[in-house]
Short mmCIF file of C-alpha atoms in Angstrom, two decimals:
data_model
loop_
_atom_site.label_atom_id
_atom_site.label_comp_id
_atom_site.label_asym_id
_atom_site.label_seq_id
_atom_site.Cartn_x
_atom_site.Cartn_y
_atom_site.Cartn_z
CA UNK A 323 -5.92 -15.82 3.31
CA UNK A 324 -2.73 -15.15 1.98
CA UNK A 325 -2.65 -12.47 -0.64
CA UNK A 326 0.76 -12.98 -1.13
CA UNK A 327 3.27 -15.96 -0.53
CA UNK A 328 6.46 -18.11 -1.32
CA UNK A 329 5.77 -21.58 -2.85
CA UNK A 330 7.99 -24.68 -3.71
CA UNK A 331 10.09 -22.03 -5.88
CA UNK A 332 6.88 -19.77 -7.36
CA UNK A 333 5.40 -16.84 -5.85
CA UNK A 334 1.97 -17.49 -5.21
CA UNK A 335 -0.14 -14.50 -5.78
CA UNK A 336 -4.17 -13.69 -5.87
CA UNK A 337 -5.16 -11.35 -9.11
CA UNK A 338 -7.06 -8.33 -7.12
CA UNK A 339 -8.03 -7.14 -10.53
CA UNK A 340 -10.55 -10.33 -10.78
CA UNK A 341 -12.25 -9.67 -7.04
CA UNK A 342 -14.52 -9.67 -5.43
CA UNK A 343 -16.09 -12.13 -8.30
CA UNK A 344 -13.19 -14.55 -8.46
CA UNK A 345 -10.48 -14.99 -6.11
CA UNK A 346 -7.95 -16.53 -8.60
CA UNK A 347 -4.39 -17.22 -7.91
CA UNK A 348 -1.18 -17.08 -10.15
CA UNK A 349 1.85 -19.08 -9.18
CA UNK A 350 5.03 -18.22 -11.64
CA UNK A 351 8.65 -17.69 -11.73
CA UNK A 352 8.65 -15.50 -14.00
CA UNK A 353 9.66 -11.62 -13.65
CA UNK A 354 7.82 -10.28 -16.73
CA UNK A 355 4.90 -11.95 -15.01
CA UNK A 356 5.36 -10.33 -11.45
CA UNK A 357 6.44 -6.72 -12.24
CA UNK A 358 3.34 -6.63 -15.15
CA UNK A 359 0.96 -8.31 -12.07
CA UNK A 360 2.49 -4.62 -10.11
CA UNK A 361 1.63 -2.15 -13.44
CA UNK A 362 -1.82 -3.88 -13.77
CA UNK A 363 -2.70 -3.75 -10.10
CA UNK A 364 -3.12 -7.77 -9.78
CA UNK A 365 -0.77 -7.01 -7.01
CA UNK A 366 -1.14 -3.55 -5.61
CA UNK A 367 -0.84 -1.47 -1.48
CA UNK A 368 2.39 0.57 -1.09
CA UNK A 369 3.86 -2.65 1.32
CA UNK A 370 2.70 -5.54 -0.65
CA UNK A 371 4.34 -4.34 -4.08
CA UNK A 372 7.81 -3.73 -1.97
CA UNK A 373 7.39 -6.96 -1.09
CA UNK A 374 6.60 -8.77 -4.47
CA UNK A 375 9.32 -6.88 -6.21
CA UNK A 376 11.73 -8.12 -3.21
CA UNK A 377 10.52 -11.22 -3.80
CA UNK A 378 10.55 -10.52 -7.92
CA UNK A 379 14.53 -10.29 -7.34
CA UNK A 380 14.56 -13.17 -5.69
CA UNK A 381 13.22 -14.78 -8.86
CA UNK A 382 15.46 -13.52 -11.27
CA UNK A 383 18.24 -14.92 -9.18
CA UNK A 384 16.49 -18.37 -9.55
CA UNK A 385 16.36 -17.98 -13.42
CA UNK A 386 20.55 -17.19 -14.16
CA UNK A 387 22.12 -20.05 -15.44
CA UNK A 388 25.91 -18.15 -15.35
CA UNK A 389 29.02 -18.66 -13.75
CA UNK A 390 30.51 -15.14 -14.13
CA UNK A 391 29.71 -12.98 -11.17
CA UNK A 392 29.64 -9.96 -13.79
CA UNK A 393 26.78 -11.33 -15.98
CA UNK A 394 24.91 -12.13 -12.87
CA UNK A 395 25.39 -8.50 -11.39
CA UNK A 396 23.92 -7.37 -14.72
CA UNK A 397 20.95 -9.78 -14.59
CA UNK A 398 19.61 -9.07 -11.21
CA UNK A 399 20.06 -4.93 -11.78
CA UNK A 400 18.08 -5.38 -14.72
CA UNK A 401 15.45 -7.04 -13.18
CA UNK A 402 15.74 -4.48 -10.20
CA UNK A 403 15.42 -1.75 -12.14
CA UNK A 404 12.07 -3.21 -14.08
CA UNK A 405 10.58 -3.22 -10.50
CA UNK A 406 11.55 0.28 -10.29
CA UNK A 407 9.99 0.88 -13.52
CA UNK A 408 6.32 -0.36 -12.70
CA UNK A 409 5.04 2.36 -10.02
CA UNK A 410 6.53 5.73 -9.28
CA UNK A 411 4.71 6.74 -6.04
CA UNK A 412 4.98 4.15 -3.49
CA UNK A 413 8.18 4.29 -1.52
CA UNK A 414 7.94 1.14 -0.24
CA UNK A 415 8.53 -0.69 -3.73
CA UNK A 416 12.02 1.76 -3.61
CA UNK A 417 12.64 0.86 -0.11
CA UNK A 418 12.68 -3.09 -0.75
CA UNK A 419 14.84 -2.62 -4.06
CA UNK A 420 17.31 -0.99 -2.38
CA UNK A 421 17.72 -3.73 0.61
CA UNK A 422 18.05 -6.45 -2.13
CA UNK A 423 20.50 -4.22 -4.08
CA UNK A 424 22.51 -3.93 -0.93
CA UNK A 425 22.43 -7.92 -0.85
CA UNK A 426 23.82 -8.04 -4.56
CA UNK A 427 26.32 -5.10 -3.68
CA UNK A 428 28.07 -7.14 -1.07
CA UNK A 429 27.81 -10.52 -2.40
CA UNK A 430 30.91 -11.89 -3.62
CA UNK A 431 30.26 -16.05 -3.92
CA UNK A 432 28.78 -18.56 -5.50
CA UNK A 433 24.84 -17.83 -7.13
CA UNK A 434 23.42 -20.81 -5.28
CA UNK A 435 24.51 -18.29 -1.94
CA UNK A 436 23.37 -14.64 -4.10
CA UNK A 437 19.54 -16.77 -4.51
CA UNK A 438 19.32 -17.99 -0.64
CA UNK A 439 20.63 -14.64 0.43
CA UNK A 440 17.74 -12.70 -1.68
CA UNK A 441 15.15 -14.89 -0.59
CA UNK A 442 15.80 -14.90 2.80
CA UNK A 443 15.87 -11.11 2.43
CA UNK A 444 12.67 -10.94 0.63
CA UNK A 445 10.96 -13.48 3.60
CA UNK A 446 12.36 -11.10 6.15
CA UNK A 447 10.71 -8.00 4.28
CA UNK A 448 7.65 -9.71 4.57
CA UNK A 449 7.54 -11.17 8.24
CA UNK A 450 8.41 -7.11 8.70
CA UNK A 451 5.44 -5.70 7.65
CA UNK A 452 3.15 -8.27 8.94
CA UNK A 453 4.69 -7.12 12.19
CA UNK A 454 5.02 -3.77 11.83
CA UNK A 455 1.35 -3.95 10.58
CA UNK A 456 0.20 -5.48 14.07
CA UNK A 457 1.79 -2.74 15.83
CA UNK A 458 0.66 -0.38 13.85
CA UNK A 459 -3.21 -1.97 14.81
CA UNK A 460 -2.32 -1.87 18.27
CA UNK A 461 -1.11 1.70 18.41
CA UNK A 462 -4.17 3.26 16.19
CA UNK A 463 -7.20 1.58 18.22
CA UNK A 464 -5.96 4.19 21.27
CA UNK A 465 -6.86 6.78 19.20
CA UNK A 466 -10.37 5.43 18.66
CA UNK A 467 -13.32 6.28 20.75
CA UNK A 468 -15.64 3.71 22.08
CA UNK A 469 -18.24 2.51 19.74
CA UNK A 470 -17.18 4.44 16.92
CA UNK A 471 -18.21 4.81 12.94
CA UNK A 472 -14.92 5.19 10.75
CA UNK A 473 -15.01 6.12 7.04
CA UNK A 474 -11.83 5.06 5.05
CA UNK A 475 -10.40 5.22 1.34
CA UNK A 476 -9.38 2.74 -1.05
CA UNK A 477 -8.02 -0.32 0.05
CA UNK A 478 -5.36 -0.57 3.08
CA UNK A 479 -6.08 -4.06 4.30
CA UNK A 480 -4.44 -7.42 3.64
CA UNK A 481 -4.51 -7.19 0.35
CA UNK A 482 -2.25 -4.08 0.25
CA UNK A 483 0.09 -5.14 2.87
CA UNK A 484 2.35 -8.14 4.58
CA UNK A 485 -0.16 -8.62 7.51
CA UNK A 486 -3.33 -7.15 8.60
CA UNK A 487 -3.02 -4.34 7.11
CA UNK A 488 -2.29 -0.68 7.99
CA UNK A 489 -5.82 1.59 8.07
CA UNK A 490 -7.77 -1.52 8.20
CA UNK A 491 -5.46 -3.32 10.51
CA UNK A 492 -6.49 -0.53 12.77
CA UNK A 493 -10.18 -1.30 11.80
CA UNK A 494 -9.99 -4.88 12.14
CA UNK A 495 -8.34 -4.65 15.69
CA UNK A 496 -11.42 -1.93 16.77
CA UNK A 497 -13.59 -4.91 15.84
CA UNK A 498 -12.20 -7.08 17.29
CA UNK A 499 -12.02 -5.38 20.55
CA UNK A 500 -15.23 -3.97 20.38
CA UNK A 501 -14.62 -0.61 19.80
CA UNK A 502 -15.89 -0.54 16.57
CA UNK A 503 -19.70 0.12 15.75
CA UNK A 504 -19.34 0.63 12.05
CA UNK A 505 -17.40 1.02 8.96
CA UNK A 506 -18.24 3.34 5.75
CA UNK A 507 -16.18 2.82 3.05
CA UNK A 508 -15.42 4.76 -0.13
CA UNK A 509 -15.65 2.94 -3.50
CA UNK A 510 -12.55 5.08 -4.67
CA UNK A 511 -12.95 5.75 -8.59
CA UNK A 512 -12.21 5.10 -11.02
CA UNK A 513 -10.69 1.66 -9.85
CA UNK A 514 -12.96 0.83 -6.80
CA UNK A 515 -10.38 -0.51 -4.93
CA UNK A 516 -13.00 0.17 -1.75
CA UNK A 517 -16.14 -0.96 -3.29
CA UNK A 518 -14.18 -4.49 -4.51
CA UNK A 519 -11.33 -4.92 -2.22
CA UNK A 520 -12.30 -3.37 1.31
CA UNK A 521 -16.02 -4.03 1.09
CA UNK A 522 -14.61 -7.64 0.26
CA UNK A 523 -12.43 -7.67 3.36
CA UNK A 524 -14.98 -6.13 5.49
CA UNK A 525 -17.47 -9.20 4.64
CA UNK A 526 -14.65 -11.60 4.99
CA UNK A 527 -13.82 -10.37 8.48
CA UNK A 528 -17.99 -10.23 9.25
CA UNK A 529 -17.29 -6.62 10.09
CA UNK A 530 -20.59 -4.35 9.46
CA UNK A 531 -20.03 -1.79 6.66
CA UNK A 532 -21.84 0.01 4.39
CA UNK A 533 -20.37 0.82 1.06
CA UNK A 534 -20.80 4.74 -0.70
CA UNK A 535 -19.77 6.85 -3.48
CA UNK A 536 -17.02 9.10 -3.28
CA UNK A 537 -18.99 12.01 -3.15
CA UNK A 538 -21.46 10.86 -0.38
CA UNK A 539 -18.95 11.72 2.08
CA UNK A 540 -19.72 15.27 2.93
CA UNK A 541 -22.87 14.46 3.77
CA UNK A 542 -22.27 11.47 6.19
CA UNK A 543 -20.18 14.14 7.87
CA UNK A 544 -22.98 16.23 7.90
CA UNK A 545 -25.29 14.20 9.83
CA UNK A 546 -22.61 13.52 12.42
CA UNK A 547 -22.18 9.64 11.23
CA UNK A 548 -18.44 9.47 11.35
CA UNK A 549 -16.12 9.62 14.23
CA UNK A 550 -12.81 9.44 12.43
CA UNK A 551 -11.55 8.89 9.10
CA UNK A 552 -8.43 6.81 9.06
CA UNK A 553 -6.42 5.80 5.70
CA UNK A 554 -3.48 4.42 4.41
CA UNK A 555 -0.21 6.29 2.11
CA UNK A 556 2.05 5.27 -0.37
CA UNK A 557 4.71 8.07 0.55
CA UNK A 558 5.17 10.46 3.11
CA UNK A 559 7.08 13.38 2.70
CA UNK A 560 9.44 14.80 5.68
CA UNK A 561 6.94 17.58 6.40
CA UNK A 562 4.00 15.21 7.21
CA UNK A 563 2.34 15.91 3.52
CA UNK A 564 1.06 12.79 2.58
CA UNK A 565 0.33 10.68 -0.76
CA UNK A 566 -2.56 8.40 -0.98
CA UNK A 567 -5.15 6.93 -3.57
CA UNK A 568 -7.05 9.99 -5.70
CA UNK A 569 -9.68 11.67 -3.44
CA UNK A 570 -7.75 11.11 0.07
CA UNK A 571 -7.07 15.52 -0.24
CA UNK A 572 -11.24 16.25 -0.65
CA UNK A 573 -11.46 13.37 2.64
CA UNK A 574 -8.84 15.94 4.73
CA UNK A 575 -10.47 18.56 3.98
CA UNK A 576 -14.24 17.93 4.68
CA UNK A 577 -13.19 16.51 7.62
CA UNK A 578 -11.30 19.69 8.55
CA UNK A 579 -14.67 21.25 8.04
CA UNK A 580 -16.51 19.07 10.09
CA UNK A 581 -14.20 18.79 13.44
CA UNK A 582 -13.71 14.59 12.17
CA UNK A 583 -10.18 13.51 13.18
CA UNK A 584 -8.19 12.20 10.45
CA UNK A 585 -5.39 9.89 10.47
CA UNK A 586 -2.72 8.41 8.65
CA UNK A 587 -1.81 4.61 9.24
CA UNK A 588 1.48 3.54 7.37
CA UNK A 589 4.77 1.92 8.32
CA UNK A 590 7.87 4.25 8.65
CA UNK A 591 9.42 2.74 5.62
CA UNK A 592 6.89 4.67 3.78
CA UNK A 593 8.21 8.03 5.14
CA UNK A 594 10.78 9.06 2.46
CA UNK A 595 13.79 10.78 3.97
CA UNK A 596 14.66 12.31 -0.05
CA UNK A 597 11.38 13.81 0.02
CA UNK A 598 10.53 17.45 1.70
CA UNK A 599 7.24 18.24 0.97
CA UNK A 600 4.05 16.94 -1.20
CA UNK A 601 5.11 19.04 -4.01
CA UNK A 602 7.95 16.80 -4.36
CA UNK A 603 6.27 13.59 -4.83
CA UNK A 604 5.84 11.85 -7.84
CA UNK A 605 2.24 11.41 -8.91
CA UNK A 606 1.67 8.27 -11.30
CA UNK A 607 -1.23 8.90 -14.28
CA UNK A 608 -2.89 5.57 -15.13
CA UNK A 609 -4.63 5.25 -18.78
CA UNK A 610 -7.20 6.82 -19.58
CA UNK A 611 -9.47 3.86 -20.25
CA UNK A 612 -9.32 3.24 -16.77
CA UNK A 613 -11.82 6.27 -16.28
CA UNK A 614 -13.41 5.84 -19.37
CA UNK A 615 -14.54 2.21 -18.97
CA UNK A 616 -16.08 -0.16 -16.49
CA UNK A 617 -15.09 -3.94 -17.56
CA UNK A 618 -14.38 -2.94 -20.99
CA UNK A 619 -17.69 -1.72 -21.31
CA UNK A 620 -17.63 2.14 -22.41
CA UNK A 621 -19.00 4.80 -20.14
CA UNK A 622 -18.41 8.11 -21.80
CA UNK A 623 -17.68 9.43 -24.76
CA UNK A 624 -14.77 7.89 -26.73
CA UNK A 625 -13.03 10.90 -28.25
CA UNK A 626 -13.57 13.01 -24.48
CA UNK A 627 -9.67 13.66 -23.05
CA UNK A 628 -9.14 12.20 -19.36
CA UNK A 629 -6.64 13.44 -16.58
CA UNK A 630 -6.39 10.29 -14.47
CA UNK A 631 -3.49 10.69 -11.55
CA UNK A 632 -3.43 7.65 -9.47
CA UNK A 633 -3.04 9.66 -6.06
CA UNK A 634 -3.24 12.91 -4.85
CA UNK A 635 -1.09 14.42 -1.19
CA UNK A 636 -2.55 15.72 1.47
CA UNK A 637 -0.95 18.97 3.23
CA UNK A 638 0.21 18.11 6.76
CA UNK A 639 -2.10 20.75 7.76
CA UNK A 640 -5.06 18.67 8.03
CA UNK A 641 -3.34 15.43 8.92
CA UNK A 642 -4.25 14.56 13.30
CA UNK A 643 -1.85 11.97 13.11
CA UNK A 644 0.36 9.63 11.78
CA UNK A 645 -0.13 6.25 13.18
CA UNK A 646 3.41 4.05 12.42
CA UNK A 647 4.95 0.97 13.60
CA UNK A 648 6.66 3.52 16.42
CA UNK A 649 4.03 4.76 17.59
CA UNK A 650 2.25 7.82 16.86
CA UNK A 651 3.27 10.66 15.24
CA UNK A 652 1.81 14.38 16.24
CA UNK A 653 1.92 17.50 14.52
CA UNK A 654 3.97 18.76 14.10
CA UNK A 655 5.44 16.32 12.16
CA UNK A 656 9.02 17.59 10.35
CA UNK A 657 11.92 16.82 13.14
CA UNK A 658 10.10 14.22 14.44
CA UNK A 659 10.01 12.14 10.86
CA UNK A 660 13.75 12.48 10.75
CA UNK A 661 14.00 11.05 14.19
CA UNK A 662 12.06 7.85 15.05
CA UNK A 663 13.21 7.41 18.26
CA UNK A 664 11.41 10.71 19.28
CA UNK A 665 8.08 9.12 18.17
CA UNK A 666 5.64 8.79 20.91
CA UNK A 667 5.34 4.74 21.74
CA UNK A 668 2.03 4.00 23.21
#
């Protein structure tokens, strides 16, 4: 399945807000449509919004019916900067703006050229990550021991990315080479990203897994039932601190307690070179409902005030690794982030 695709002039998209009960797909060619799909989450993972909103730009090149190069310039920054506008924390949506604003910075034709070279820029994006997503797999399963249980967070599968996926393309390789005994996923609140979208992929892929609550963790740890936690990020700061979905921190640090190692699978476009530490990243709040309700139906009370950030970082300190595209990253992780080439390729 294809979360995600080009099609006869529409991108094709499945609404993740509907699963696991529907899998529903959207085809438009419309902008309003794609960057409110990003806000609402119908299209969501740190790689696969970069690559809608690349794709997004794409779109809005398809929809300018001008002949003056100046008008057009305006158009396409306008939609760039809406795809800016929809989520502050993942680098990679900032990361595929700025390689299609590169494209409209040197163009200097016709717009029949400015639309094939966008879209062949936004196809490239994506055969990118579905690569660097199988590398990342292949690098990540050397970590793992034989037969082993991993616990993960949220959703980091093929829903959130180009490919495979980055935390669960790890997963999905163990399986598949039969290093994997068992997966134990978090149903990450107050959006359940794991208990609808990674349980979902976990069934899809037949891969045994058994779905908990967030706090159920500790004491999985406890009882020596998890070998290594791995997870994705949505930005990773030069100093190894790391961003990921709401509850990733408490994950680092039971697992600090407990001896567990835990790992960070992304691609290296998520490292952000502007960024020094966690301190430094910017933390999206979602609305409040999104806490308060469950399908529109109310769970607490109405007039109750809700703090409701979408992520949290996680100090380097209690990071193992990073697993990348490169290869693997070890503590500690500052110089090393600014180089790639001195990333250990294994």
């Amino acid at each position: 399945m294809k979360p995600l695709e080009w099609v006869n002039g529409n991108l094709r998209f499945l609404d993740q807000t509907k699963l696991p009960n529907e899998e529903f797909f959207h085809e438009t060619n419309n902008v309003d449509i794609i960057a409110d799909a990003i806000r609402r989450l119908a299209i969501r993972g740190a790689p696969l919004i970069g690559i809608a909103a690349a794709y997004g730009v794409a779109v809005a090149s398809f929809s300018i019916d001008e002949k003056n190069n100046y008008k057009v310039r305006n158009k396409i920054n306008e939609a760039i900067n809406l795809f800016a506008s929809t989520r502050p924390t993942a680098v990679n949506l900032f990361w595929a703006l700025e390689r299609q604003q590169k494209i409209l910075n040197r163009w200097n034709s016709s717009i029949t050229e400015l639309r094939s070279l966008l879209l062949n820029e936004a196809i490239k994006i994506h055969n990118e990550d579905a690569e660097m997503c199988e590398k990342i797999s292949l690098a990540g399963v050397n970590l793992l021991p034989e037969n082993c249980c991993i616990l993960t967070h949220c959703n980091s599968g093929i829903l959130a990315t180009g490919g495979r996926g980055t935390a669960i393309g790890i997963i999905t390789k163990a399986w598949e080479l039969k290093k994997l005994k068992h997966v134990y996923i978090d149903e990450t609140r107050p959006l359940l990203q794991g208990a609808r979208l990674t349980a979902w992929e976990m069934n899809k892929n037949r891969i045994p897994a058994t779905l908990i609550a967030d706090n159920t963790a500790a004491v999985l740890m406890k009882q020596k039932k998890i070998d290594v936690i791995i997870v994705g990020a949505d930005r990773i700061a030069l100093n190894g601190d790391t961003a990921n979905k709401i509850g990733t921190y408490n994950l680092a640090i039971l697992a600090q307690y407990h001896n567990i190692p835990f790992y960070v699978a992304a691609p290296v476009s998520t490292i952000d070179s502007k960024i020094n530490n966690g301190n430094e990243i910017p933390i999206e709040e979602r609305n409040a409902n999104e806490l308060k309700e469950i399908n529109g139906l109310n769970i607490t009370v109405k007039e109750i005030g809700v703090y409701s950030p979408a992520f949290d970082f996680t100090p380097y300190e209690l990071i193992s690794a990073i697993i990348t595209d490169k290869g693997i990253i070890h503590p500690p992780f500052f110089n090393i982030l600014l180089d790639s080439d001195k990333v250990e390729n294994k």
